[in-house]
Amino acid sequence: MRRTALDEKLFVAGYEVGRWDNAATEAEWDALYRLHRQGEADVPRNPTTSSAPLSREDWQRTLSEEAVFVVRDRGGPVGLTRLTLPGHHPLQTAREVESDFTATHPAHRSHGLATVLKAHALSWAAAEGYVVAGTGGTVLNLSMLRVNTRLGYVTEPMWVTWERHL
């Protein structure tokens, strides 16, 4: 992967980006799960983006089937992004990945970590032979919309979500 000026700046500041190792220790999995749950709590929601949180065990099982990338600061995870690989979701084609979830710890936001992290994941996907990357989210999450725009994602035709309070 070609390093950008932002990659270099973050590296000099002590951040390291890499692929998550599923052979991580239980303590490392616990730290990543805490980061994931923090991210879930902060994500703006609408009816189509809401889902029940997974238990720690179900979450770890899910991640072991994905390509997960992390940003570490002093060894601990402060950012993560997940790529869902084909075979686990029938709507994906064999050469398509889906960027499923990205989170940055609140103390490390506004430094470009999510952008660098997702760029790293997309570079990995391209090197592995994937040709399409999809992602989704709510218009309420302006920060992630900016990240996705910077990375070259384009919107598909809009669809409308309806909700009625009972």
mmCIF file of C-alpha atoms in Angstrom, residues 90-156:
data_model
loop_
_atom_site.group_PDB
_atom_site.id
_atom_site.type_symbol
_atom_site.label_atom_id
_atom_site.label_comp_id
_atom_site.label_asym_id
_atom_site.label_seq_id
_atom_site.Cartn_x
_atom_site.Cartn_y
_atom_site.Cartn_z
ATOM 1 C CA PRO A 90 -25.774 -14.058 -0.287
ATOM 2 C CA LEU A 91 -26.385 -10.618 -1.825
ATOM 3 C CA GLN A 92 -22.661 -10.034 -2.365
ATOM 4 C CA THR A 93 -20.918 -11.175 -5.513
ATOM 5 C CA ALA A 94 -17.717 -13.204 -5.361
ATOM 6 C CA ARG A 95 -15.562 -10.145 -6.073
ATOM 7 C CA GLU A 96 -17.304 -7.692 -3.732
ATOM 8 C CA VAL A 97 -16.614 -6.708 -0.133
ATOM 9 C CA GLU A 98 -18.884 -4.724 2.135
ATOM 10 C CA SER A 99 -17.513 -2.218 4.632
ATOM 11 C CA ASP A 100 -19.755 -3.169 7.514
ATOM 12 C CA PHE A 101 -18.683 -1.074 10.502
ATOM 13 C CA THR A 102 -16.057 1.529 11.324
ATOM 14 C CA ALA A 103 -15.402 3.085 14.726
ATOM 15 C CA THR A 104 -12.817 5.355 16.303
ATOM 16 C CA HIS A 105 -12.437 5.834 20.050
ATOM 17 C CA PRO A 106 -13.765 9.304 21.002
ATOM 18 C CA ALA A 107 -10.371 10.429 22.346
ATOM 19 C CA HIS A 108 -8.791 9.761 18.939
ATOM 20 C CA ARG A 109 -11.369 11.267 16.592
ATOM 21 C CA SER A 110 -10.821 14.114 14.107
ATOM 22 C CA HIS A 111 -7.289 12.995 13.215
ATOM 23 C CA GLY A 112 -8.157 11.089 10.033
ATOM 24 C CA LEU A 113 -7.904 7.627 11.585
ATOM 25 C CA ALA A 114 -11.139 6.334 10.026
ATOM 26 C CA THR A 115 -10.057 7.560 6.593
ATOM 27 C CA VAL A 116 -6.623 5.935 6.809
ATOM 28 C CA LEU A 117 -8.080 2.756 8.288
ATOM 29 C CA LYS A 118 -10.740 2.330 5.598
ATOM 30 C CA ALA A 119 -8.202 3.211 2.871
ATOM 31 C CA HIS A 120 -5.911 0.501 4.216
ATOM 32 C CA ALA A 121 -8.775 -2.030 4.197
ATOM 33 C CA LEU A 122 -9.746 -1.083 0.641
ATOM 34 C CA SER A 123 -6.130 -1.424 -0.535
ATOM 35 C CA TRP A 124 -6.015 -4.884 1.016
ATOM 36 C CA ALA A 125 -9.282 -5.821 -0.739
ATOM 37 C CA ALA A 126 -7.978 -4.630 -4.116
ATOM 38 C CA ALA A 127 -4.728 -6.569 -3.643
ATOM 39 C CA GLU A 128 -6.806 -9.677 -2.849
ATOM 40 C CA GLY A 129 -8.660 -9.345 -6.167
ATOM 41 C CA TYR A 130 -11.901 -7.730 -5.059
ATOM 42 C CA VAL A 131 -13.215 -5.193 -7.563
ATOM 43 C CA VAL A 132 -16.206 -3.624 -5.784
ATOM 44 C CA ALA A 133 -16.548 -2.289 -2.252
ATOM 45 C CA GLY A 134 -19.885 -1.264 -0.859
ATOM 46 C CA THR A 135 -20.877 0.522 2.309
ATOM 47 C CA GLY A 136 -23.967 2.087 3.778
ATOM 48 C CA GLY A 137 -25.153 4.261 6.591
ATOM 49 C CA THR A 138 -27.471 6.989 7.635
ATOM 50 C CA VAL A 139 -27.361 10.594 6.456
ATOM 51 C CA LEU A 140 -27.262 11.469 10.151
ATOM 52 C CA ASN A 141 -23.638 10.275 10.300
ATOM 53 C CA LEU A 142 -21.971 13.189 8.509
ATOM 54 C CA SER A 143 -18.473 12.268 9.663
ATOM 55 C CA MET A 144 -18.646 8.861 7.978
ATOM 56 C CA LEU A 145 -20.269 10.338 4.872
ATOM 57 C CA ARG A 146 -17.225 12.608 4.564
ATOM 58 C CA VAL A 147 -14.838 9.675 5.029
ATOM 59 C CA ASN A 148 -16.637 7.625 2.381
ATOM 60 C CA THR A 149 -16.665 10.556 -0.051
ATOM 61 C CA ARG A 150 -12.908 11.086 0.433
ATOM 62 C CA LEU A 151 -12.362 7.409 -0.356
ATOM 63 C CA GLY A 152 -14.245 7.615 -3.640
ATOM 64 C CA TYR A 153 -17.513 5.940 -2.722
ATOM 65 C CA VAL A 154 -20.461 7.200 -4.755
ATOM 66 C CA THR A 155 -24.081 7.049 -3.714
ATOM 67 C CA GLU A 156 -26.510 4.695 -5.361
#
